[in-house]
Amino acid sequence: MISVFIVDDHPVVIEGIHSLLQNEKDITWMGQAMNAQSCLGFFVNNTADVVLMDISMPGMDGVELCAVMKEKYPGIMILGLSTFNQGLYIKKMVEHGASGYILKNSSKEELIKAIHAVHKGYMYFSGEVGMALQEYQRTEKELPVLTAREKEILELIAQGYTNPQIAEKIFLSSFTVDSHRKNLLAKLGVKNTASLIRLAVEKKMI
Amino acid sequence: MISVFIVDDHPVVIEGIHSLLQNEKDITWMGQAMNAQSCLGFFVNNTADVVLMDISMPGMDGVELCAVMKEKYPGIMILGLSTFNQGLYIKKMVEHGASGYILKNSSKEELIKAIHAVHKGYMYFSGEVGMALQEYQRTEKELPVLTAREKEILELIAQGYTNPQIAEKIFLSSFTVDSHRKNLLAKLGVKNTASLIRLAVEKKMI
DNA sequence: GGCGGAATCACTGTTTCGGGTGATAACGAG
DNA sequence: CTCGTTATCACCCGAAACAGTGATTCCGCC
């Protein structure tokens, strides 16, 4: 049984989703809020497994509310709601802890599929934005473990040394350095030095 | 009128600087501390415009104390004190918010000049380390201005695109993209893509 | 109305990177 | 004792990056 709460400033959306879900045996309708304050008020004395949350709302928007909710109740899964593909906001919501995103005109099947997915801890993304963001998540969470040697060489690459220079510096063959470098690219799933260093700096690996 | 406080574990240094400053009309002697704890205690109920701070002290050293002080009282200017040119520590102190550095055997004139300089918000560096650190500051704060085109191409490089790919994407010749790329390397004073991207990410240019 | 910077394009090299493929030795875990 | 991983080294080859040099157009500024 999955308890669901919805936050959206459009009554018609609340009603629509409510009616879509009311006959689902394993989904319980916990309630609704039409703004961020009301939502936060609800969760003082109540809880839910999954929160469907509008991205754009008057006052505190979905991105902020998402951050606050995840801060207070990390166990609650948040699924973004929007009427169109707004890549930037989706990305921001995910960065602030949302587990996914669906379009408001999604089918009943997709809605239920998405609720189940995020409840189990998966990410769910609706429509064509899906693939791009799955990729984003991959690099976001599953950071491969680098060996000591790889970290050492990554550091030197970031400092601007070339393979031959690194080889001389740490007494290795430049072939070896090149091997490690290629392993770094493969492990981190990037295709060249530029994206390697960007990832490394952003993830504070160096 | 500039109020000055000093932190040093050597009484002779405190005395020496005190006597150098006692006849200065626009400088007020606020007091002294011989360790970090005592210094922090003083600033609970007092303040000062400029703090002369020894780099090496028993217990919490100048670098740490500097960080703590700047965290609590960002408006207080800190001037490092050391008996010799210890580049690494100076660099660290500056990174933690110090506004400069003088040698303990500086002349009275230099001491007063330095106090006035940091009080006005300038950096001050004593002796031959001066130049090196001014340089450090230059690359640290005075980031060259990039043109719109350069920023655009920098962004694309960071996303992992090659020159030919960028050229195709924004309808330019790959020669042109390469020109901009070389300008980026030259402007930012780096020698390859790795250090370019590292700098760009660390300085939040992308 | 010239001067400088930005933006564009062009050509020629050399060096480095990146893909693929494979080998050997050491070492720890099962 | 094998099996997987790490670390090492090796070679080929095409693509990309880097260095150097130079040219043209456009546009704002003094």
Short mmCIF file of C-alpha atoms (C1' of nucleotides) in Angstrom, two decimals:
data_model
loop_
_atom_site.label_atom_id
_atom_site.label_comp_id
_atom_site.label_asym_id
_atom_site.label_seq_id
_atom_site.Cartn_x
_atom_site.Cartn_y
_atom_site.Cartn_z
CA MET A 1 0.00 0.00 0.00
CA ILE A 2 1.43 3.34 -1.07
CA SER A 3 0.20 6.56 0.49
CA VAL A 4 0.15 9.51 -1.88
CA PHE A 5 -0.09 13.26 -1.30
CA ILE A 6 -0.37 15.94 -3.95
CA VAL A 7 0.73 19.56 -4.06
CA ASP A 8 -0.56 21.61 -6.97
CA ASP A 9 -2.16 25.01 -7.28
CA HIS A 10 -4.55 23.83 -10.00
CA PRO A 11 -7.72 22.25 -8.55
CA VAL A 12 -8.45 20.52 -11.84
CA VAL A 13 -5.11 18.69 -11.72
CA ILE A 14 -5.73 17.57 -8.15
CA GLU A 15 -9.20 16.35 -9.05
CA GLY A 16 -8.01 14.60 -12.19
CA ILE A 17 -5.23 12.70 -10.50
CA HIS A 18 -7.45 11.93 -7.52
CA SER A 19 -10.05 10.34 -9.78
CA LEU A 20 -7.39 8.42 -11.68
CA LEU A 21 -6.05 6.96 -8.47
CA GLN A 22 -9.21 6.38 -6.46
CA ASN A 23 -9.81 2.90 -7.79
CA GLU A 24 -6.24 1.73 -7.28
CA LYS A 25 -6.23 -0.87 -4.54
CA ASP A 26 -2.62 -0.37 -3.48
CA ILE A 27 -2.69 3.42 -3.45
CA THR A 28 -4.08 5.48 -0.58
CA TRP A 29 -5.05 9.10 -1.08
CA MET A 30 -3.62 11.03 1.82
CA GLY A 31 -4.72 14.49 0.86
CA GLN A 32 -3.74 17.57 -1.04
CA ALA A 33 -2.29 21.05 -0.74
CA MET A 34 -2.51 24.00 -3.04
CA ASN A 35 0.67 25.70 -1.93
CA ALA A 36 3.94 25.01 -0.19
CA GLN A 37 2.89 26.29 3.23
CA SER A 38 -0.17 24.11 3.34
CA CYS A 39 1.94 21.13 2.28
CA LEU A 40 4.49 21.68 5.02
CA GLY A 41 1.64 22.09 7.50
CA PHE A 42 0.20 18.74 6.54
CA PHE A 43 3.47 16.92 7.11
CA VAL A 44 3.83 18.23 10.64
CA ASN A 45 1.27 15.72 11.83
CA ASN A 46 0.99 13.36 8.87
CA THR A 47 3.14 11.59 6.36
CA ALA A 48 3.04 9.92 2.96
CA ASP A 49 5.16 7.61 0.87
CA VAL A 50 5.08 9.61 -2.32
CA VAL A 51 4.39 13.29 -2.94
CA LEU A 52 3.31 14.47 -6.36
CA MET A 53 4.55 18.03 -6.61
CA ASP A 54 3.89 20.76 -9.14
CA ILE A 55 7.07 22.40 -10.35
CA SER A 56 5.63 25.87 -10.71
CA MET A 57 3.52 27.26 -7.90
CA PRO A 58 2.81 30.71 -6.47
CA GLY A 59 5.05 31.59 -3.54
CA MET A 60 7.60 28.88 -2.84
CA ASP A 61 7.99 26.84 -6.01
CA GLY A 62 8.44 23.11 -6.42
CA VAL A 63 12.21 23.25 -6.48
CA GLU A 64 12.41 24.99 -3.12
CA LEU A 65 9.63 22.98 -1.55
CA CYS A 66 11.31 19.82 -2.74
CA ALA A 67 14.55 20.83 -1.06
CA VAL A 68 12.80 21.65 2.21
CA MET A 69 10.78 18.44 2.21
CA LYS A 70 13.78 16.25 1.48
CA GLU A 71 15.71 18.01 4.21
CA LYS A 72 13.00 17.35 6.80
CA TYR A 73 11.73 14.00 5.56
CA PRO A 74 14.39 12.27 3.46
CA GLY A 75 12.31 9.09 3.29
CA ILE A 76 9.47 10.70 1.38
CA MET A 77 9.76 10.24 -2.36
CA ILE A 78 8.93 13.23 -4.50
CA LEU A 79 7.65 13.05 -8.04
CA GLY A 80 7.61 16.28 -10.02
CA LEU A 81 4.57 17.33 -12.02
CA SER A 82 4.58 19.67 -14.97
CA THR A 83 2.52 20.42 -18.00
CA PHE A 84 5.44 20.46 -20.39
CA ASN A 85 9.06 19.48 -20.77
CA GLN A 86 10.93 22.03 -18.75
CA GLY A 87 14.35 20.51 -18.65
CA LEU A 88 16.06 23.05 -16.44
CA TYR A 89 13.50 22.90 -13.64
CA ILE A 90 13.38 19.15 -13.77
CA LYS A 91 17.11 19.00 -13.41
CA LYS A 92 16.96 21.39 -10.47
CA MET A 93 14.26 19.42 -8.75
CA VAL A 94 16.23 16.22 -9.15
CA GLU A 95 19.29 17.97 -7.76
CA HIS A 96 17.20 18.91 -4.76
CA GLY A 97 16.13 15.38 -4.13
CA ALA A 98 13.19 14.62 -6.38
CA SER A 99 13.01 11.02 -7.55
CA GLY A 100 11.55 11.76 -10.92
CA TYR A 101 9.07 13.59 -12.96
CA ILE A 102 5.94 13.06 -15.03
CA LEU A 103 3.91 15.18 -17.39
CA LYS A 104 0.46 16.09 -16.15
CA ASN A 105 -1.11 14.71 -19.29
CA SER A 106 0.41 11.30 -18.67
CA SER A 107 -1.84 8.30 -18.94
CA LYS A 108 -3.23 6.57 -15.87
CA GLU A 109 -0.89 3.66 -16.51
CA GLU A 110 2.16 5.87 -16.63
CA LEU A 111 1.14 7.73 -13.50
CA ILE A 112 0.74 4.51 -11.54
CA LYS A 113 3.94 3.07 -12.96
CA ALA A 114 5.78 6.19 -11.90
CA ILE A 115 4.38 6.14 -8.37
CA HIS A 116 5.39 2.52 -7.93
CA ALA A 117 8.83 3.19 -9.36
CA VAL A 118 9.73 6.07 -7.08
CA HIS A 119 8.24 4.27 -4.09
CA LYS A 120 10.65 1.41 -4.71
CA GLY A 121 13.49 3.89 -4.85
CA TYR A 122 13.88 4.07 -8.60
CA MET A 123 13.95 7.23 -10.63
CA TYR A 124 11.17 7.79 -13.11
CA PHE A 125 11.16 10.20 -16.01
CA SER A 126 8.30 10.85 -18.36
CA GLY A 127 8.54 11.35 -22.09
CA GLU A 128 11.59 12.09 -24.16
CA VAL A 129 13.45 13.87 -21.38
CA GLY A 130 13.68 10.46 -19.76
CA MET A 131 16.79 9.16 -21.40
CA ALA A 132 18.87 12.27 -20.92
CA LEU A 133 18.15 12.42 -17.24
CA GLN A 134 18.68 8.72 -16.60
CA GLU A 135 22.16 9.39 -17.89
CA TYR A 136 22.48 12.34 -15.58
CA GLN A 137 21.55 10.22 -12.63
CA ARG A 138 24.01 7.56 -13.60
CA THR A 139 26.96 9.88 -13.42
CA GLU A 140 25.41 11.58 -10.40
CA LYS A 141 25.15 8.64 -8.04
CA GLU A 142 27.15 5.69 -9.26
CA LEU A 143 30.60 7.19 -9.10
CA PRO A 144 33.05 4.38 -9.79
CA VAL A 145 35.78 3.72 -7.28
CA LEU A 146 39.15 4.90 -8.50
CA THR A 147 42.35 3.17 -7.49
CA ALA A 148 45.13 5.10 -5.79
CA ARG A 149 47.17 5.14 -8.97
CA GLU A 150 44.26 6.42 -10.99
CA LYS A 151 43.59 9.23 -8.54
CA GLU A 152 47.23 10.17 -8.61
CA ILE A 153 47.25 10.35 -12.39
CA LEU A 154 43.92 12.15 -12.50
CA GLU A 155 45.37 14.78 -10.22
CA LEU A 156 48.39 15.24 -12.45
CA ILE A 157 46.28 15.45 -15.58
CA ALA A 158 44.19 18.13 -13.88
CA GLN A 159 47.38 20.02 -13.14
CA GLY A 160 48.03 20.20 -16.84
CA TYR A 161 50.73 17.59 -17.27
CA THR A 162 50.84 15.48 -20.43
CA ASN A 163 51.30 11.72 -20.43
CA PRO A 164 55.07 11.89 -21.05
CA GLN A 165 55.47 14.50 -18.30
CA ILE A 166 53.50 12.42 -15.82
CA ALA A 167 55.50 9.35 -16.78
CA GLU A 168 58.75 11.15 -16.06
CA LYS A 169 57.39 12.56 -12.80
CA ILE A 170 56.33 9.28 -11.24
CA PHE A 171 58.83 7.01 -12.98
CA LEU A 172 56.53 5.10 -15.26
CA SER A 173 56.34 4.36 -18.94
CA SER A 174 54.16 6.81 -20.80
CA PHE A 175 52.32 3.76 -22.10
CA THR A 176 51.32 2.94 -18.56
CA VAL A 177 50.18 6.46 -17.87
CA ASP A 178 48.16 6.31 -21.04
CA SER A 179 46.58 3.05 -19.89
CA HIS A 180 45.51 4.59 -16.61
CA ARG A 181 44.21 7.60 -18.44
CA LYS A 182 42.11 5.43 -20.71
CA ASN A 183 40.82 3.53 -17.70
CA LEU A 184 39.78 6.81 -16.13
CA LEU A 185 37.84 7.80 -19.24
CA ALA A 186 36.17 4.40 -19.37
CA LYS A 187 35.38 4.16 -15.67
CA LEU A 188 33.87 7.61 -15.50
CA GLY A 189 32.05 7.22 -18.78
CA VAL A 190 33.45 10.33 -20.40
CA LYS A 191 34.98 10.71 -23.80
CA ASN A 192 37.84 13.12 -23.46
CA THR A 193 40.03 15.09 -21.11
CA ALA A 194 37.70 18.08 -21.00
CA SER A 195 34.73 16.15 -19.66
CA LEU A 196 36.99 14.07 -17.43
CA ILE A 197 38.34 17.12 -15.66
CA ARG A 198 34.98 18.79 -15.48
CA LEU A 199 33.49 15.74 -13.80
CA ALA A 200 36.45 15.35 -11.49
CA VAL A 201 36.31 18.94 -10.30
CA GLU A 202 32.55 19.04 -9.96
CA LYS A 203 32.49 15.83 -7.96
CA LYS A 204 35.39 17.06 -5.89
CA MET A 205 37.54 14.09 -6.78
CA ILE A 206 40.57 16.35 -7.00
CA MET B 1 41.93 56.05 13.67
CA ILE B 2 42.84 52.39 13.26
CA SER B 3 42.53 50.00 16.19
CA VAL B 4 45.15 47.27 16.22
CA PHE B 5 45.38 43.98 18.09
CA ILE B 6 48.30 41.57 18.06
CA VAL B 7 48.54 37.80 18.47
CA ASP B 8 52.04 36.38 18.91
CA ASP B 9 53.58 33.92 21.32
CA HIS B 10 56.82 35.92 21.55
CA PRO B 11 56.66 38.70 24.17
CA VAL B 12 59.59 40.47 22.59
CA VAL B 13 57.74 40.81 19.30
CA ILE B 14 54.66 42.16 21.04
CA GLU B 15 56.75 44.66 22.94
CA GLY B 16 58.70 45.67 19.88
CA ILE B 17 55.68 46.34 17.72
CA HIS B 18 53.88 48.02 20.61
CA SER B 19 56.70 50.47 21.05
CA LEU B 20 56.90 51.11 17.31
CA LEU B 21 53.24 51.97 17.19
CA GLN B 22 52.71 53.82 20.46
CA ASN B 23 53.56 57.21 19.03
CA GLU B 24 51.38 56.86 15.98
CA LYS B 25 48.49 59.27 16.27
CA ASP B 26 46.09 57.39 14.04
CA ILE B 27 46.74 53.96 15.52
CA THR B 28 45.14 52.72 18.74
CA TRP B 29 46.62 49.77 20.61
CA MET B 30 43.75 47.50 21.54
CA GLY B 31 45.70 44.78 23.25
CA GLN B 32 47.46 41.53 22.72
CA ALA B 33 47.16 37.75 23.00
CA MET B 34 49.81 35.07 23.20
CA ASN B 35 47.71 32.26 21.78
CA ALA B 36 44.64 31.63 19.70
CA GLN B 37 42.29 30.94 22.61
CA SER B 38 43.16 34.17 24.31
CA CYS B 39 42.68 36.03 21.05
CA LEU B 40 39.23 34.55 20.45
CA GLY B 41 38.34 35.37 24.06
CA PHE B 42 39.26 39.00 23.52
CA PHE B 43 37.02 39.36 20.49
CA VAL B 44 33.95 38.08 22.31
CA ASN B 45 33.58 41.46 24.00
CA ASN B 46 35.93 43.65 21.97
CA THR B 47 36.91 44.34 18.42
CA ALA B 48 39.68 45.85 16.30
CA ASP B 49 40.22 47.04 12.76
CA VAL B 50 43.44 45.18 12.08
CA VAL B 51 44.90 42.07 13.72
CA LEU B 52 48.61 41.35 13.43
CA MET B 53 48.88 37.60 13.63
CA ASP B 54 51.87 35.31 14.02
CA ILE B 55 51.85 32.47 11.51
CA SER B 56 53.38 29.87 13.80
CA MET B 57 52.05 29.54 17.31
CA PRO B 58 51.64 26.70 19.81
CA GLY B 59 48.23 25.07 19.70
CA MET B 60 46.05 26.53 16.98
CA ASP B 61 48.35 28.16 14.44
CA GLY B 62 47.88 31.37 12.50
CA VAL B 63 46.34 29.72 9.49
CA GLU B 64 43.56 28.14 11.52
CA LEU B 65 43.04 31.14 13.73
CA CYS B 66 42.84 33.32 10.66
CA ALA B 67 40.12 31.12 9.20
CA VAL B 68 38.12 31.17 12.45
CA MET B 69 38.47 34.90 12.89
CA LYS B 70 37.45 35.66 9.33
CA GLU B 71 34.48 33.35 9.69
CA LYS B 72 33.25 35.11 12.81
CA TYR B 73 34.33 38.65 12.04
CA PRO B 74 34.74 39.10 8.28
CA GLY B 75 35.25 42.83 8.68
CA ILE B 76 38.45 42.48 10.67
CA MET B 77 41.56 42.69 8.52
CA ILE B 78 44.33 40.26 9.30
CA LEU B 79 48.01 40.86 8.63
CA GLY B 80 50.32 37.86 8.94
CA LEU B 81 53.57 38.10 10.88
CA SER B 82 56.56 35.87 10.38
CA THR B 83 60.30 35.92 10.95
CA PHE B 84 61.16 34.55 7.54
CA ASN B 85 59.78 34.00 4.06
CA GLN B 86 57.56 31.00 4.45
CA GLY B 87 55.72 31.03 1.16
CA LEU B 88 53.46 28.08 1.74
CA TYR B 89 52.04 29.31 5.03
CA ILE B 90 51.60 32.80 3.70
CA LYS B 91 49.67 31.43 0.78
CA LYS B 92 47.52 29.41 3.14
CA MET B 93 46.84 32.37 5.38
CA VAL B 94 45.82 34.46 2.41
CA GLU B 95 43.56 31.66 1.23
CA HIS B 96 41.96 31.73 4.66
CA GLY B 97 41.25 35.39 4.49
CA ALA B 98 44.41 37.22 5.54
CA SER B 99 44.90 40.54 3.79
CA GLY B 100 48.64 40.38 3.67
CA TYR B 101 51.85 39.65 5.43
CA ILE B 102 54.92 41.36 6.79
CA LEU B 103 58.27 40.20 8.14
CA LYS B 104 58.82 40.81 11.84
CA ASN B 105 62.05 42.64 11.11
CA SER B 106 60.27 45.15 8.89
CA SER B 107 60.95 48.81 9.45
CA LYS B 108 58.53 51.01 11.35
CA GLU B 109 57.60 52.69 8.09
CA GLU B 110 56.76 49.43 6.40
CA LEU B 111 54.74 48.23 9.36
CA ILE B 112 52.62 51.39 9.39
CA LYS B 113 52.27 51.34 5.63
CA ALA B 114 51.06 47.76 5.78
CA ILE B 115 48.53 48.48 8.52
CA HIS B 116 47.09 51.37 6.58
CA ALA B 117 46.99 49.33 3.40
CA VAL B 118 45.07 46.40 4.82
CA HIS B 119 42.76 48.71 6.72
CA LYS B 120 41.78 50.30 3.43
CA GLY B 121 41.09 46.88 1.99
CA TYR B 122 44.28 46.46 0.00
CA MET B 123 46.61 43.51 0.16
CA TYR B 124 50.10 44.06 1.50
CA PHE B 125 53.10 41.80 1.07
CA SER B 126 56.51 42.33 2.57
CA GLY B 127 59.87 41.66 0.96
CA GLU B 128 60.63 39.50 -2.03
CA VAL B 129 57.66 37.22 -1.52
CA GLY B 130 55.59 40.22 -2.42
CA MET B 131 55.81 39.87 -6.12
CA ALA B 132 55.05 36.17 -6.19
CA LEU B 133 51.96 36.63 -4.10
CA GLN B 134 50.74 39.66 -5.94
CA GLU B 135 50.85 37.39 -8.93
CA TYR B 136 48.92 34.78 -7.05
CA GLN B 137 46.33 37.34 -6.19
CA ARG B 138 46.16 38.46 -9.77
CA THR B 139 45.21 35.08 -11.11
CA GLU B 140 43.03 34.59 -8.07
CA LYS B 141 40.87 37.64 -8.41
CA GLU B 142 41.49 39.44 -11.67
CA LEU B 143 40.16 36.82 -13.99
CA PRO B 144 40.47 38.03 -17.55
CA VAL B 145 37.22 39.05 -19.19
CA LEU B 146 36.04 36.51 -21.70
CA THR B 147 33.97 37.53 -24.68
CA ALA B 148 30.54 36.03 -25.25
CA ARG B 149 31.88 33.83 -28.00
CA GLU B 150 34.70 32.57 -25.83
CA LYS B 151 32.35 31.71 -23.00
CA GLU B 152 30.10 29.88 -25.40
CA ILE B 153 32.97 27.82 -26.75
CA LEU B 154 34.41 27.22 -23.31
CA GLU B 155 31.07 25.81 -22.25
CA LEU B 156 30.98 23.47 -25.23
CA ILE B 157 34.54 22.31 -24.68
CA ALA B 158 33.64 21.54 -21.07
CA GLN B 159 30.73 19.48 -22.30
CA GLY B 160 33.18 17.30 -24.14
CA TYR B 161 32.70 18.48 -27.69
CA THR B 162 35.69 18.59 -30.03
CA ASN B 163 36.54 21.52 -32.27
CA PRO B 164 34.86 20.02 -35.35
CA GLN B 165 31.75 19.18 -33.33
CA ILE B 166 31.55 22.68 -31.90
CA ALA B 167 32.07 24.15 -35.34
CA GLU B 168 29.15 22.15 -36.70
CA LYS B 169 26.96 23.02 -33.71
CA ILE B 170 27.30 26.77 -33.94
CA PHE B 171 27.91 27.06 -37.68
CA LEU B 172 31.54 28.12 -37.69
CA SER B 173 34.70 26.91 -39.30
CA SER B 174 36.66 24.56 -37.09
CA PHE B 175 39.59 26.90 -37.67
CA THR B 176 37.65 29.62 -35.96
CA VAL B 177 36.73 27.42 -33.04
CA ASP B 178 40.37 26.51 -32.75
CA SER B 179 41.30 30.21 -32.70
CA HIS B 180 38.91 30.89 -29.86
CA ARG B 181 40.21 27.87 -28.04
CA LYS B 182 43.78 29.12 -28.33
CA ASN B 183 42.69 32.54 -27.12
CA LEU B 184 41.09 30.93 -24.10
CA LEU B 185 44.31 29.11 -23.27
CA ALA B 186 46.31 32.31 -23.69
CA LYS B 187 43.93 34.58 -21.79
CA LEU B 188 43.66 32.27 -18.83
CA GLY B 189 47.34 31.43 -18.86
CA VAL B 190 46.94 27.67 -19.05
CA LYS B 191 48.61 25.26 -21.37
CA ASN B 192 46.05 22.63 -22.26
CA THR B 193 42.43 21.58 -22.07
CA ALA B 194 42.82 19.84 -18.74
CA SER B 195 43.99 22.92 -16.86
CA LEU B 196 41.58 25.12 -18.81
CA ILE B 197 38.58 23.11 -17.68
CA ARG B 198 39.86 22.80 -14.16
CA LEU B 199 40.23 26.55 -13.87
CA ALA B 200 36.90 27.19 -15.51
CA VAL B 201 35.03 24.86 -13.17
CA GLU B 202 36.83 26.01 -10.04
CA LYS B 203 36.19 29.67 -10.84
CA LYS B 204 32.62 28.83 -11.71
CA MET B 205 32.96 30.26 -15.19
CA ILE B 206 30.81 27.45 -16.52
"C1'" DG C 1 38.94 58.61 -39.70
"C1'" DG C 2 42.20 55.78 -37.89
"C1'" DC C 3 42.95 52.33 -34.00
"C1'" DG C 4 42.14 48.35 -31.44
"C1'" DG C 5 39.58 44.48 -30.22
"C1'" DA C 6 36.39 40.82 -31.53
"C1'" DA C 7 35.24 37.49 -34.70
"C1'" DT C 8 35.98 35.13 -38.58
"C1'" DC C 9 38.79 31.96 -41.67
"C1'" DA C 10 43.13 29.62 -43.48
"C1'" DC C 11 47.38 26.64 -43.68
"C1'" DT C 12 51.29 23.99 -41.74
"C1'" DG C 13 53.49 21.44 -38.74
"C1'" DT C 14 54.31 18.65 -34.34
"C1'" DT C 15 52.59 16.67 -30.22
"C1'" DT C 16 49.15 14.56 -27.63
"C1'" DC C 17 45.09 12.07 -27.10
"C1'" DG C 18 42.07 8.23 -27.54
"C1'" DG C 19 40.55 3.43 -29.39
"C1'" DG C 20 41.77 -1.03 -29.86
"C1'" DT C 21 44.30 -5.01 -28.52
"C1'" DG C 22 47.17 -7.63 -25.89
"C1'" DA C 23 50.76 -9.21 -22.59
"C1'" DT C 24 52.93 -10.03 -17.88
"C1'" DA C 25 53.46 -9.93 -12.93
"C1'" DA C 26 51.72 -9.36 -8.27
"C1'" DC C 27 48.28 -9.90 -4.93
"C1'" DG C 28 44.29 -10.80 -2.30
"C1'" DA C 29 39.79 -13.27 -1.89
"C1'" DG C 30 37.15 -17.12 -2.21
"C1'" DC D 1 44.73 -22.87 -6.22
"C1'" DT D 2 42.23 -20.27 -9.42
"C1'" DC D 3 40.00 -15.93 -10.47
"C1'" DG D 4 39.55 -11.06 -10.56
"C1'" DT D 5 41.83 -6.77 -10.02
"C1'" DT D 6 45.61 -3.69 -10.21
"C1'" DA D 7 49.58 -2.15 -12.15
"C1'" DT D 8 52.74 -2.41 -15.45
"C1'" DC D 9 54.40 -2.14 -20.44
"C1'" DA D 10 53.84 -2.27 -25.69
"C1'" DC D 11 52.31 -1.07 -30.42
"C1'" DC D 12 49.33 0.89 -34.24
"C1'" DC D 13 46.64 4.42 -36.08
"C1'" DG D 14 43.54 8.09 -36.79
"C1'" DA D 15 41.74 12.11 -34.68
"C1'" DA D 16 42.30 15.99 -31.96
"C1'" DA D 17 44.91 19.44 -29.76
"C1'" DC D 18 48.51 22.81 -29.73
"C1'" DA D 19 51.91 26.21 -31.83
"C1'" DG D 20 52.79 29.67 -35.08
"C1'" DT D 21 51.55 32.92 -38.55
"C1'" DG D 22 48.69 35.67 -41.08
"C1'" DA D 23 44.54 37.66 -43.15
"C1'" DT D 24 39.78 40.00 -43.44
"C1'" DT D 25 35.63 42.20 -41.71
"C1'" DC D 26 33.06 44.67 -38.45
"C1'" DC D 27 32.30 47.82 -34.83
"C1'" DG D 28 32.89 51.07 -31.15
"C1'" DC D 29 35.92 54.70 -29.46
"C1'" DC D 30 38.66 58.79 -29.29
#
